[in-house]
Coordinates of C-alpha atoms and ligand atoms in Angstrom, one line a residue:
M1 CA 0.0 0.0 0.0
A2 CA 1.3 3.4 -1.0
D3 CA 0.2 4.8 2.4
N4 CA 2.8 2.8 4.1
Y5 CA 5.7 4.5 2.4
P6 CA 7.1 7.4 4.6
Q7 CA 6.1 10.7 3.0
P8 CA 8.8 13.3 2.6
L9 CA 8.6 16.0 5.4
L10 CA 7.2 19.2 3.8
V11 CA 8.2 22.7 4.8
D12 CA 5.8 25.5 3.9
T13 CA 6.8 29.2 3.2
N14 CA 5.8 30.3 6.7
A15 CA 8.2 27.8 8.2
L16 CA 10.9 28.6 5.7
V17 CA 10.8 32.4 6.3
A18 CA 11.0 31.7 10.1
R19 CA 13.9 29.3 9.6
S20 CA 15.7 31.8 7.3
L21 CA 15.3 34.6 9.8
A22 CA 16.5 32.4 12.7
R23 CA 19.4 31.2 10.6
A24 CA 20.4 34.8 10.0
G25 CA 20.4 35.5 13.8
V26 CA 17.0 37.3 14.1
D27 CA 15.8 36.8 17.6
R28 CA 12.9 39.3 17.9
M29 CA 9.9 40.2 15.8
F30 CA 7.3 43.0 16.3
G31 CA 4.0 43.1 14.6
V32 CA 0.3 42.6 14.3
V33 CA -1.0 39.3 13.0
G34 CA -4.0 38.4 10.8
I35 CA -4.6 36.8 7.4
P36 CA -2.2 35.8 5.8
V37 CA 0.7 36.1 8.4
T38 CA -0.6 34.6 11.6
G39 CA 1.1 31.3 10.7
L40 CA 4.3 33.1 10.1
A41 CA 4.3 34.6 13.6
N42 CA 3.6 31.2 15.1
R43 CA 6.4 29.6 13.1
A44 CA 8.8 32.3 14.1
V45 CA 8.0 31.6 17.8
A46 CA 8.5 27.9 17.1
H47 CA 12.0 28.7 15.7
G48 CA 13.0 30.6 18.9
I49 CA 12.1 34.1 17.8
R50 CA 10.3 36.2 20.4
F51 CA 7.2 37.7 18.8
I52 CA 6.0 40.9 20.4
A53 CA 2.4 41.4 19.4
F54 CA 1.2 45.0 19.3
H55 CA -2.2 46.8 18.9
N56 CA -1.1 48.9 16.0
E57 CA 1.6 48.4 13.3
Q58 CA 2.7 52.0 13.7
S59 CA 4.0 51.3 17.2
A60 CA 5.3 47.9 16.2
G61 CA 7.2 49.5 13.4
Y62 CA 8.7 52.2 15.6
A63 CA 9.7 49.3 18.0
A64 CA 11.4 47.4 15.2
S65 CA 13.4 50.4 14.1
A66 CA 14.5 51.2 17.6
Y67 CA 15.4 47.6 18.2
G68 CA 17.6 47.8 15.1
Y69 CA 19.3 50.9 16.4
L70 CA 19.9 49.5 19.9
T71 CA 21.2 46.2 18.8
G72 CA 22.9 47.2 15.5
R73 CA 20.9 44.4 13.7
P74 CA 17.8 44.9 11.6
G75 CA 14.5 45.0 13.7
I76 CA 11.7 43.0 12.0
L77 CA 8.1 44.2 11.6
L78 CA 5.5 41.8 10.5
T79 CA 2.2 43.1 9.1
V80 CA -0.8 41.9 7.1
S81 CA -1.5 43.2 3.6
G82 CA -3.0 46.5 2.5
P83 CA -3.8 48.6 5.6
G84 CA -1.4 46.7 7.8
C85 CA 1.4 47.4 5.4
V86 CA 0.3 51.1 5.2
H87 CA 0.4 51.4 9.0
G88 CA 3.8 49.8 8.8
L89 CA 5.1 52.6 6.5
A90 CA 5.3 54.8 9.6
G91 CA 8.0 52.7 11.1
L92 CA 9.7 52.1 7.7
S93 CA 9.9 55.8 6.9
N94 CA 11.0 56.7 10.4
A95 CA 13.8 54.1 10.1
L96 CA 14.9 55.6 6.8
A97 CA 14.9 59.2 8.3
N98 CA 16.9 58.0 11.4
A99 CA 19.2 55.7 9.3
W100 CA 18.2 52.7 11.5
P101 CA 18.2 49.1 10.2
M102 CA 14.8 47.6 9.9
V103 CA 12.9 45.1 7.7
L104 CA 9.2 45.2 7.1
I105 CA 7.6 41.9 6.1
S106 CA 4.1 42.0 4.9
G107 CA 1.7 39.4 3.5
S108 CA 0.0 40.4 0.2
S109 CA -2.7 39.3 -2.1
D110 CA -2.8 36.0 -3.9
Q111 CA -0.8 36.8 -7.2
R112 CA -3.7 35.3 -9.2
D113 CA -6.2 37.8 -7.8
V114 CA -4.2 41.0 -8.2
G115 CA -6.2 43.7 -10.0
R116 CA -9.5 42.1 -9.2
G117 CA -10.2 43.9 -5.9
D118 CA -8.7 41.1 -3.7
F119 CA -9.0 41.2 0.1
Q120 CA -6.7 44.1 1.4
E121 CA -5.2 44.4 -2.1
L122 CA -2.5 47.0 -2.6
D123 CA 0.6 47.3 -4.8
Q124 CA 2.8 47.2 -1.7
I125 CA 6.1 47.2 -3.6
A126 CA 5.0 50.6 -5.1
A127 CA 3.8 51.8 -1.7
V128 CA 7.1 51.2 0.1
K129 CA 9.3 52.5 -2.7
P130 CA 9.8 56.1 -1.3
F131 CA 10.5 54.8 2.2
S132 CA 12.8 51.8 1.7
K133 CA 16.4 51.2 0.7
F134 CA 15.5 47.9 -1.0
S135 CA 12.4 45.8 -1.6
V136 CA 11.7 42.4 -3.0
K137 CA 8.6 40.3 -3.7
A138 CA 9.1 36.5 -3.3
T139 CA 7.0 34.9 -6.1
N140 CA 7.9 31.3 -5.3
I141 CA 9.0 29.5 -2.1
T142 CA 12.3 28.6 -3.7
Q143 CA 13.3 32.3 -3.5
I144 CA 12.5 32.6 0.3
P145 CA 15.9 32.1 1.9
S146 CA 17.6 34.4 -0.7
C147 CA 15.0 37.1 -0.3
V148 CA 15.2 37.0 3.5
F149 CA 19.0 37.3 3.5
Q150 CA 18.9 40.1 0.9
V151 CA 16.5 42.3 2.9
L152 CA 18.5 41.8 6.1
D153 CA 21.8 42.5 4.4
H154 CA 20.6 45.6 2.7
A155 CA 19.0 47.0 5.8
G156 CA 22.0 46.4 8.0
S157 CA 24.9 47.4 5.8
G158 CA 26.1 50.7 4.3
R159 CA 23.9 53.4 5.7
P160 CA 21.3 51.4 7.6
G161 CA 17.6 51.9 6.7
G162 CA 14.4 50.2 6.1
C163 CA 13.9 47.3 3.6
Y164 CA 10.8 45.4 2.5
L165 CA 9.9 41.8 1.9
D166 CA 6.6 41.0 0.2
L167 CA 5.0 37.6 0.7
P168 CA 2.0 36.9 -1.5
S169 CA -0.5 34.7 0.2
D170 CA -0.3 32.0 -2.5
V171 CA 3.4 31.8 -1.9
L172 CA 2.8 31.4 1.8
H173 CA 1.0 28.2 1.1
Q174 CA 3.6 26.6 -1.1
T175 CA 5.8 23.8 0.2
V176 CA 9.1 22.2 -0.5
T177 CA 10.6 19.0 1.0
E178 CA 12.8 19.3 4.0
A179 CA 15.8 18.3 1.9
E180 CA 15.0 21.0 -0.7
A181 CA 14.5 23.6 2.1
E182 CA 17.9 22.9 3.6
K183 CA 19.6 23.1 0.2
L184 CA 17.9 26.4 -0.6
L185 CA 19.1 27.8 2.8
I186 CA 22.7 26.6 2.2
D187 CA 22.8 28.0 -1.3
A188 CA 21.4 31.3 -0.3
E189 CA 23.8 31.6 2.7
K190 CA 26.7 31.2 0.3
E191 CA 25.5 34.1 -1.8
R192 CA 25.1 36.5 1.1
K193 CA 27.0 39.8 0.8
Q194 CA 27.2 43.1 2.5
E195 CA 27.1 46.4 0.7
G196 CA 30.6 47.4 0.0
V197 CA 31.7 50.5 1.8
K198 CA 34.5 52.7 0.5
I199 CA 37.0 53.2 3.2
V200 CA 38.8 56.5 3.7
S201 CA 42.5 56.7 2.6
N202 CA 45.4 57.3 4.9
S203 CA 46.1 60.6 3.2
E204 CA 42.6 61.9 4.0
I205 CA 43.1 60.9 7.6
E206 CA 46.4 62.8 7.7
K207 CA 44.6 65.9 6.2
A208 CA 42.0 65.6 8.9
V209 CA 44.4 65.3 11.7
S210 CA 46.5 68.2 10.4
L211 CA 43.3 70.4 10.3
L212 CA 42.5 69.5 13.9
R213 CA 46.1 70.0 15.0
K214 CA 46.2 73.5 13.5
A215 CA 42.7 74.5 14.6
E216 CA 42.4 77.2 17.3
R217 CA 38.9 76.3 18.2
P218 CA 38.2 72.7 17.3
L219 CA 35.0 70.8 18.2
I220 CA 34.0 67.2 17.9
V221 CA 30.3 66.6 17.2
F222 CA 28.8 63.1 17.1
G223 CA 25.4 61.6 16.6
K224 CA 23.4 58.4 16.4
G225 CA 25.5 57.2 13.5
A226 CA 28.4 57.0 15.9
A227 CA 26.1 55.3 18.4
I228 CA 25.0 52.6 16.0
A229 CA 28.7 52.1 15.0
R230 CA 29.5 51.7 18.7
A231 CA 32.2 54.3 18.4
E232 CA 32.1 55.4 22.1
N233 CA 35.4 54.0 23.2
S234 CA 37.2 55.4 20.1
L235 CA 35.6 58.8 20.6
K236 CA 36.5 58.9 24.3
K237 CA 40.1 58.2 23.4
L238 CA 40.1 60.9 20.8
V239 CA 38.5 63.5 23.1
E240 CA 40.7 62.6 26.0
T241 CA 44.0 62.5 24.1
T242 CA 43.4 65.7 22.2
G243 CA 41.5 67.6 24.9
I244 CA 39.0 68.8 22.2
P245 CA 35.5 69.7 23.5
F246 CA 32.6 67.7 22.2
L247 CA 29.0 68.1 21.5
P248 CA 26.5 65.2 21.1
T249 CA 23.3 65.5 19.1
P250 CA 20.2 64.5 21.2
M251 CA 20.6 60.8 20.6
G252 CA 24.4 61.0 20.6
K253 CA 24.1 62.0 24.3
G254 CA 25.7 59.3 26.5
L255 CA 28.4 58.1 24.0
L256 CA 30.6 60.2 26.3
P257 CA 29.0 61.1 29.7
D258 CA 27.1 64.4 29.7
T259 CA 29.0 65.1 32.9
H260 CA 32.4 64.8 31.2
E261 CA 34.5 68.0 31.7
L262 CA 35.0 68.4 28.0
A263 CA 31.2 68.3 27.3
A264 CA 30.1 71.4 25.5
T265 CA 26.4 70.6 25.7
A266 CA 25.7 73.5 28.1
A267 CA 27.7 75.9 25.9
R268 CA 26.2 74.7 22.6
S269 CA 25.7 78.1 21.0
L270 CA 29.3 79.2 21.8
A271 CA 30.7 75.9 20.7
I272 CA 29.0 75.8 17.3
G273 CA 29.1 79.5 16.8
K274 CA 32.8 80.0 17.3
C275 CA 34.5 76.7 16.4
D276 CA 36.9 76.9 13.4
V277 CA 37.2 73.2 12.7
A278 CA 34.4 70.8 13.4
L279 CA 34.9 67.0 13.2
V280 CA 31.4 65.7 12.7
V281 CA 31.1 61.9 13.3
G282 CA 27.9 60.0 12.4
A283 CA 25.7 63.1 12.4
R284 CA 24.2 64.8 9.4
L285 CA 24.3 68.6 8.9
N286 CA 20.5 68.7 8.8
W287 CA 18.1 71.0 10.7
L288 CA 19.2 69.6 14.0
L289 CA 22.6 71.0 13.4
H290 CA 21.3 74.1 11.6
F291 CA 22.5 72.7 8.2
G292 CA 26.1 73.8 9.2
D293 CA 25.1 77.3 8.1
P294 CA 25.7 80.8 9.5
P295 CA 24.7 82.5 11.6
K296 CA 24.5 79.6 14.0
W297 CA 27.9 78.4 12.8
S298 CA 30.8 80.6 11.9
K299 CA 30.9 81.3 8.1
D300 CA 34.6 80.3 8.2
V301 CA 34.2 76.9 9.9
S302 CA 35.9 73.9 8.2
F303 CA 33.9 70.7 8.4
I304 CA 35.4 67.2 8.6
L305 CA 32.6 64.8 8.0
V306 CA 32.8 61.2 9.0
D307 CA 29.9 59.3 7.3
I308 CA 29.3 55.8 6.0
C309 CA 27.4 57.3 3.1
E310 CA 29.5 59.0 0.4
E311 CA 26.5 60.8 -1.1
E312 CA 25.9 62.5 2.3
I313 CA 29.3 63.9 2.1
E314 CA 28.9 65.0 -1.5
L315 CA 25.8 66.9 -0.5
R316 CA 27.7 68.9 2.2
K317 CA 30.7 69.9 0.1
P318 CA 33.0 71.9 0.6
C319 CA 34.2 69.8 3.4
L320 CA 36.8 67.1 4.1
G321 CA 34.9 63.9 3.8
L322 CA 36.0 60.7 5.5
V323 CA 33.9 57.9 4.2
G324 CA 33.6 54.8 6.4
D325 CA 32.2 53.2 9.6
A326 CA 32.4 55.8 12.4
K327 CA 34.3 53.6 14.8
E328 CA 36.9 52.5 12.2
V329 CA 37.5 56.0 11.0
V330 CA 37.9 57.4 14.5
E331 CA 40.3 54.6 15.3
M332 CA 42.3 55.6 12.2
I333 CA 42.4 59.2 13.4
N334 CA 43.5 58.0 16.9
K335 CA 46.3 56.0 15.3
E336 CA 47.5 58.9 13.2
I337 CA 47.4 61.3 16.2
K338 CA 49.5 58.7 18.2
E339 CA 52.4 59.3 15.8
D340 CA 52.7 62.9 17.0
P341 CA 50.3 63.5 19.9
F342 CA 48.8 66.9 20.8
C343 CA 46.5 68.0 23.6
L344 CA 44.9 71.4 24.1
G345 CA 45.0 71.2 27.9
K346 CA 42.6 72.8 30.4
S347 CA 44.2 76.3 30.2
H348 CA 43.8 76.5 26.4
P349 CA 41.8 79.6 25.8
W350 CA 39.1 77.8 23.8
V351 CA 38.7 75.0 26.3
E352 CA 38.6 77.5 29.1
A353 CA 36.0 79.6 27.3
I354 CA 33.7 76.6 26.7
S355 CA 34.2 75.3 30.3
K356 CA 33.5 78.8 31.7
K357 CA 30.3 79.2 29.7
S358 CA 29.2 75.7 30.5
K359 CA 29.6 76.3 34.2
E360 CA 27.7 79.6 34.0
N361 CA 24.8 78.0 32.1
V362 CA 24.7 75.0 34.4
L363 CA 24.6 77.2 37.5
K364 CA 21.7 79.3 36.0
M365 CA 19.8 76.1 35.1
E366 CA 20.4 74.5 38.5
A367 CA 19.1 77.6 40.2
Q368 CA 15.9 77.3 38.3
L369 CA 15.8 73.5 38.9
A370 CA 16.3 73.9 42.6
K371 CA 13.0 75.6 43.1
D372 CA 9.9 73.5 43.9
V373 CA 7.3 75.1 41.8
V374 CA 3.7 73.9 42.4
P375 CA 1.4 73.5 40.4
F376 CA 4.3 71.9 38.5
N377 CA 6.1 73.7 35.8
F378 CA 8.3 71.5 33.5
L379 CA 11.5 72.0 35.4
T380 CA 10.6 70.8 38.9
P381 CA 9.3 67.4 38.0
M382 CA 12.1 67.0 35.4
R383 CA 14.7 67.6 38.2
I384 CA 13.0 65.0 40.4
I385 CA 13.0 62.5 37.5
R386 CA 16.6 63.2 36.7
D387 CA 17.7 62.6 40.3
A388 CA 15.7 59.4 40.4
I389 CA 17.3 58.1 37.2
V390 CA 20.8 59.1 38.3
G391 CA 20.1 57.3 41.6
M392 CA 19.6 54.1 39.7
G393 CA 23.4 54.0 38.8
S394 CA 24.6 51.5 36.3
P395 CA 23.3 49.9 34.1
A396 CA 21.6 53.3 33.5
P397 CA 17.9 53.3 32.6
I398 CA 17.1 53.9 28.9
V399 CA 15.3 57.2 28.6
V400 CA 12.5 57.5 26.0
S401 CA 11.2 61.0 25.3
E402 CA 8.7 62.7 23.1
G403 CA 6.6 65.8 23.2
A404 CA 7.4 69.5 22.6
N405 CA 8.1 71.2 25.9
T406 CA 8.5 67.9 27.7
M407 CA 11.1 66.6 25.2
D408 CA 13.0 69.9 25.0
V409 CA 13.2 70.4 28.7
G410 CA 14.0 66.7 29.2
R411 CA 16.9 66.9 26.7
A412 CA 18.4 69.7 28.6
V413 CA 17.8 68.4 32.1
L414 CA 18.1 64.6 32.0
V415 CA 21.6 63.2 32.2
Q416 CA 22.9 60.5 29.9
T417 CA 26.0 58.7 31.0
E418 CA 25.9 55.5 29.0
P419 CA 25.7 55.0 25.2
R420 CA 22.4 54.4 23.4
T421 CA 20.3 55.2 26.5
R422 CA 18.3 58.0 24.9
L423 CA 15.5 57.5 22.3
D424 CA 13.5 60.5 21.2
A425 CA 11.5 61.9 18.4
G426 CA 14.6 61.9 16.3
T427 CA 15.4 63.3 12.8
W428 CA 11.8 63.6 11.8
G429 CA 10.5 64.8 15.2
T430 CA 8.0 62.0 15.1
M431 CA 5.3 61.9 17.8
G432 CA 3.9 58.5 18.6
V433 CA 7.2 56.7 18.8
G434 CA 7.2 56.5 22.6
L435 CA 5.5 53.3 23.6
G436 CA 7.1 51.4 20.7
Y437 CA 10.5 52.6 21.7
C438 CA 9.9 51.7 25.3
I439 CA 8.9 48.1 24.3
A440 CA 12.0 47.8 22.0
A441 CA 14.3 49.1 24.7
A442 CA 12.9 46.7 27.3
V443 CA 13.2 43.8 24.9
A444 CA 16.7 44.7 23.7
S445 CA 18.1 45.4 27.2
P446 CA 16.4 43.3 29.8
D447 CA 18.9 44.4 32.4
R448 CA 17.9 48.1 32.1
L449 CA 14.9 49.9 33.5
V450 CA 13.1 52.0 30.8
V451 CA 11.8 55.4 31.7
A452 CA 9.6 57.3 29.3
V453 CA 9.1 61.0 29.8
E454 CA 6.3 62.0 27.5
G455 CA 4.0 64.9 26.7
D456 CA 0.3 64.0 27.0
S457 CA -0.1 64.5 23.3
G458 CA 2.9 62.4 22.4
F459 CA 1.8 59.6 24.8
G460 CA -1.7 59.6 23.3
F461 CA -0.6 58.6 19.8
S462 CA 0.2 55.0 21.0
A463 CA -1.3 54.9 24.5
M464 CA -3.1 51.6 24.0
E465 CA 0.3 49.9 23.9
V466 CA 0.4 50.2 27.7
E467 CA -1.5 46.9 27.5
T468 CA 1.5 45.4 25.6
L469 CA 3.7 46.6 28.5
V470 CA 1.5 44.8 30.9
R471 CA 1.1 41.6 28.8
Y472 CA 4.8 41.1 28.5
E473 CA 5.5 42.4 32.0
L474 CA 8.1 44.8 30.8
P475 CA 10.0 47.0 33.3
V476 CA 8.8 50.3 31.8
V477 CA 7.7 53.4 33.7
V478 CA 5.9 55.9 31.5
I479 CA 5.7 59.4 33.0
V480 CA 3.1 61.6 31.3
F481 CA 3.5 65.4 31.6
N482 CA -0.2 66.2 31.6
N483 CA -0.8 69.8 30.6
G484 CA -4.0 69.2 28.9
G485 CA -2.9 69.1 25.3
V486 CA -0.4 69.8 22.5
Y487 CA 2.0 72.4 24.1
G488 CA -0.5 72.8 26.9
G489 CA -3.7 74.9 27.3
D490 CA -5.6 77.1 24.9
R491 CA -3.0 79.7 23.9
R492 CA -5.0 81.5 21.2
D493 CA -5.4 85.2 21.2
P494 CA -9.0 86.1 22.2
E495 CA -9.5 87.9 18.8
E496 CA -8.7 84.6 17.1
I497 CA -11.6 82.8 18.8
T498 CA -14.5 83.6 16.5
G499 CA -16.9 81.9 14.1
P500 CA -19.6 79.3 14.4
Y501 CA -17.2 76.8 16.1
K502 CA -15.6 79.2 18.6
D503 CA -17.0 77.2 21.5
D504 CA -15.2 74.0 20.4
P505 CA -12.1 73.1 22.3
A506 CA -9.0 74.6 20.8
P507 CA -7.2 72.4 18.3
T508 CA -4.4 72.1 20.8
S509 CA -6.6 71.1 23.8
F510 CA -7.6 67.7 25.2
V511 CA -10.0 66.9 27.9
P512 CA -8.7 68.7 31.0
G513 CA -7.7 66.4 33.8
A514 CA -7.5 63.3 31.7
A515 CA -6.8 60.4 34.1
Y516 CA -4.1 58.8 32.0
H517 CA -2.9 56.7 34.9
T518 CA -6.1 54.8 34.9
L519 CA -5.5 53.6 31.4
I520 CA -2.9 51.1 32.5
E521 CA -4.9 50.1 35.5
A522 CA -7.6 48.8 33.0
F523 CA -5.0 46.0 32.2
G524 CA -3.6 45.4 35.6
G525 CA -0.7 47.8 35.5
K526 CA 0.1 50.4 38.2
G527 CA -1.1 53.9 37.8
Y528 CA -0.1 57.0 39.8
L529 CA -1.5 60.5 39.8
V530 CA 0.9 63.1 41.2
G531 CA 0.9 66.8 41.6
T532 CA 3.5 67.6 44.2
P533 CA 7.2 66.9 44.6
E534 CA 6.6 64.4 47.5
E535 CA 4.0 62.5 45.4
L536 CA 6.2 62.3 42.4
K537 CA 9.3 61.2 44.4
S538 CA 7.3 58.5 46.1
A539 CA 5.7 57.2 42.8
L540 CA 9.2 57.1 41.2
A541 CA 10.8 55.3 44.1
E542 CA 8.0 52.7 44.2
S543 CA 7.7 52.1 40.4
F544 CA 11.5 52.1 39.8
A545 CA 12.0 49.5 42.6
A546 CA 9.1 47.4 41.4
R547 CA 10.4 47.3 37.7
K548 CA 6.9 46.6 36.6
P549 CA 4.8 48.5 34.0
A550 CA 3.5 51.8 35.4
V551 CA 2.1 55.1 34.2
I552 CA 2.7 58.2 36.3
N553 CA 0.3 61.0 35.4
V554 CA 2.0 64.2 36.4
T555 CA -0.3 67.2 36.6
I556 CA 1.5 70.2 34.9
D557 CA 0.3 73.8 34.9
P558 CA -1.3 74.0 31.4
Y559 CA 0.2 77.5 31.0
A560 CA 3.8 76.6 31.9
G561 CA 6.3 76.1 29.1
A562 CA 7.3 77.6 25.9
E563 CA 4.5 80.0 24.9
S564 CA 3.5 81.2 28.3
G565 CA 4.9 84.7 27.6
R566 CA 1.9 85.2 25.2
L567 CA -0.6 84.4 27.9
Q568 CA -0.8 87.6 29.8
H569 CA -4.5 88.0 28.9
K570 CA -5.2 84.9 31.0
N571 CA -4.4 86.8 34.2
Ligands
TPP1 C1 3.5 62.4 13.7 C2 3.5 63.8 14.2 N1 2.3 64.4 14.3 C3 2.2 65.7 14.7 C4 3.3 66.3 15.1 C5 3.2 67.8 15.6 N2 3.5 67.9 17.0 C6 4.7 68.3 17.5 S1 4.9 68.2 19.1 C7 3.3 67.6 19.3 C8 2.8 67.3 20.6 C9 3.3 68.2 21.7 O1 2.4 68.1 22.8 P1 2.8 67.2 24.1 O2 3.3 65.9 23.6 O3 1.7 67.2 25.0 O4 4.1 68.0 24.7 P2 4.1 69.4 25.5 O5 4.6 70.5 24.7 O6 2.7 69.6 25.9 O7 4.9 69.0 26.7 C10 2.7 67.5 18.1 C11 1.3 67.0 17.9 C12 4.5 65.6 15.1 N3 5.7 66.2 15.4 N4 4.6 64.4 14.6
NAG2 C1 8.4 27.4 -8.0 O1 9.6 27.2 -8.7 C2 10.0 25.9 -8.9 C3 11.4 25.8 -9.4 O2 11.6 26.8 -10.4 C4 9.0 25.3 -9.9 O3 9.3 24.0 -10.1 C5 7.6 25.4 -9.3 O4 6.6 25.0 -10.2 C6 7.3 26.9 -8.9 N1 6.0 26.9 -8.2 C7 5.0 27.6 -8.5 C8 3.7 27.5 -7.7 O5 5.0 28.4 -9.5
NAG3 C1 -7.9 62.7 37.6 C2 -7.1 63.9 37.9 O1 -7.0 64.3 39.0 N1 -6.5 64.4 36.8 C3 -5.6 65.5 36.9 C4 -4.6 65.3 35.8 O2 -4.0 66.5 35.3 C5 -4.9 67.6 35.1 C6 -4.3 68.7 34.2 O3 -2.9 68.7 34.3 C7 -5.5 68.0 36.4 O4 -6.3 69.2 36.1 C8 -6.4 66.9 36.9 O5 -7.0 67.1 38.1
MG4 MG1 1.1 68.4 26.5

């Protein structure tokens, strides 16, 4: 009887995708399941990949991109077709903007039904085009291992970014034998290749070092490109052997401790306004760095740009461009300096000027921070949070931050002492990243507490993911600065408030007194409502020690913060 013969073991596409991912070292996946990818999520779990299931693909995508940043390996987002893929574009585009490695994998329509109005039909390859470095549709199970490796390799090499893999539902149902599957995997592994990166020549390194050596007011600027390249030790050596002051971009904070004596963070305007040579490592001269233009920068400044992407350097010419991985290039610079070392020293006029200005600004800020202002302004609770975070010691908590006033004040007040411990709205100033980033951080660094400091508007974009925190029991404490809306209260001029809808809430206003802390209680997490320094201190002490999901709703004066100067009419 034919039935008595052993049948060859069959592997379907779901299993082969999971196996290819696992073979490539993927250990986490973020996403939202449904037809046709639920099987893929289950197969991934069976292959030892932790699947973090979200409420919304936007948050899951932000999580995947941040996971890529924190680990240096592409974060994976899994979505269904059509609307799932479209929601995933938020994460994909944010990954591209931040130059973080990520792969979006979406199911798509059966290839035979394309153009006939199939369930959740969309030309996803066209949809991802503006937001991805590379995309590919697998049209047959035999292509799976090769397609999986290609998206991973493109996402993670060269300048990192988002890549896309399209899995039509008919392909998801195809099978091969176990022996064929293994052969496909082995063949595809042999073909794997990383994007070639041009590496800077020794003569360019010599030029850079000579520029730095001759500079009267040199500055070292670094950003999240240096963070992803794990250049912290090389940068520390460079800064400490040369005595050149440094300035991190917001997410570069922590590569060297904010408390370092050569940190120019508190003297930023002076540092960028007066430096004559700026070595910029893994940071783009975009809006965050005022495009490198006057009047913020001196018109005579010479830039030395270290970037993995040659086109980025071409864009910014004239400058001396050093193409390559930030860590490798800084190590080459260190080696060249070692031949003939130089150090500015504490009494160098430039170092002294920066140090003096920093101290002045820090003293001014600390005088403001020392006051206990109630109802809370932004500074008082931020100081209390800073002290609680610093009190945690090492490994330092990962700080996630979004919002307008809340993020700006947090950037100035919170202290980063360890690399890759700050995640914020980033290059795009994206609101809604907070909860996804918290989840990615907790999953990537289980030894660290995660503390989110969020505006109430920023928080609201992805607030339902507090359930995800509770479900996976992640050690995340979300602190919401509740000032009743975007930037705070209704800040319109009375003359502006006319017309038939004048009695509607202002476009910036949310329900006053929103009880955000009760949201997490709906799922069994811990909520706190605080309005005084004592209440906040006690909520922080308790939730930090518990290392369990919590939301602290901090009542902030709706008229504190940036635009309060315009609010005289309210008095
Ligand atoms: C995706 C996205 N949508 C909208 C905005 C515009 N935006 C900038 S900040 C902000 C929210 C600011 O309010 P909040 O988070 O409460 O911070 P606050 O200033 O009140 O502390 C918004 C909606 C944005 N940056 N990104
Ligand atoms: C997939 O490709 C293989 C090898 O080229 C081929 O034999 C098979 O028929 C294809 N399957 C489908 C469903 O097209
Ligand atoms: C429930 C509750 O007490 N909510 C408070 C939260 O914050 C707002 C505005 O900042 C206060 O007005 C509420 O009383
Ligand atoms: Mg707000």
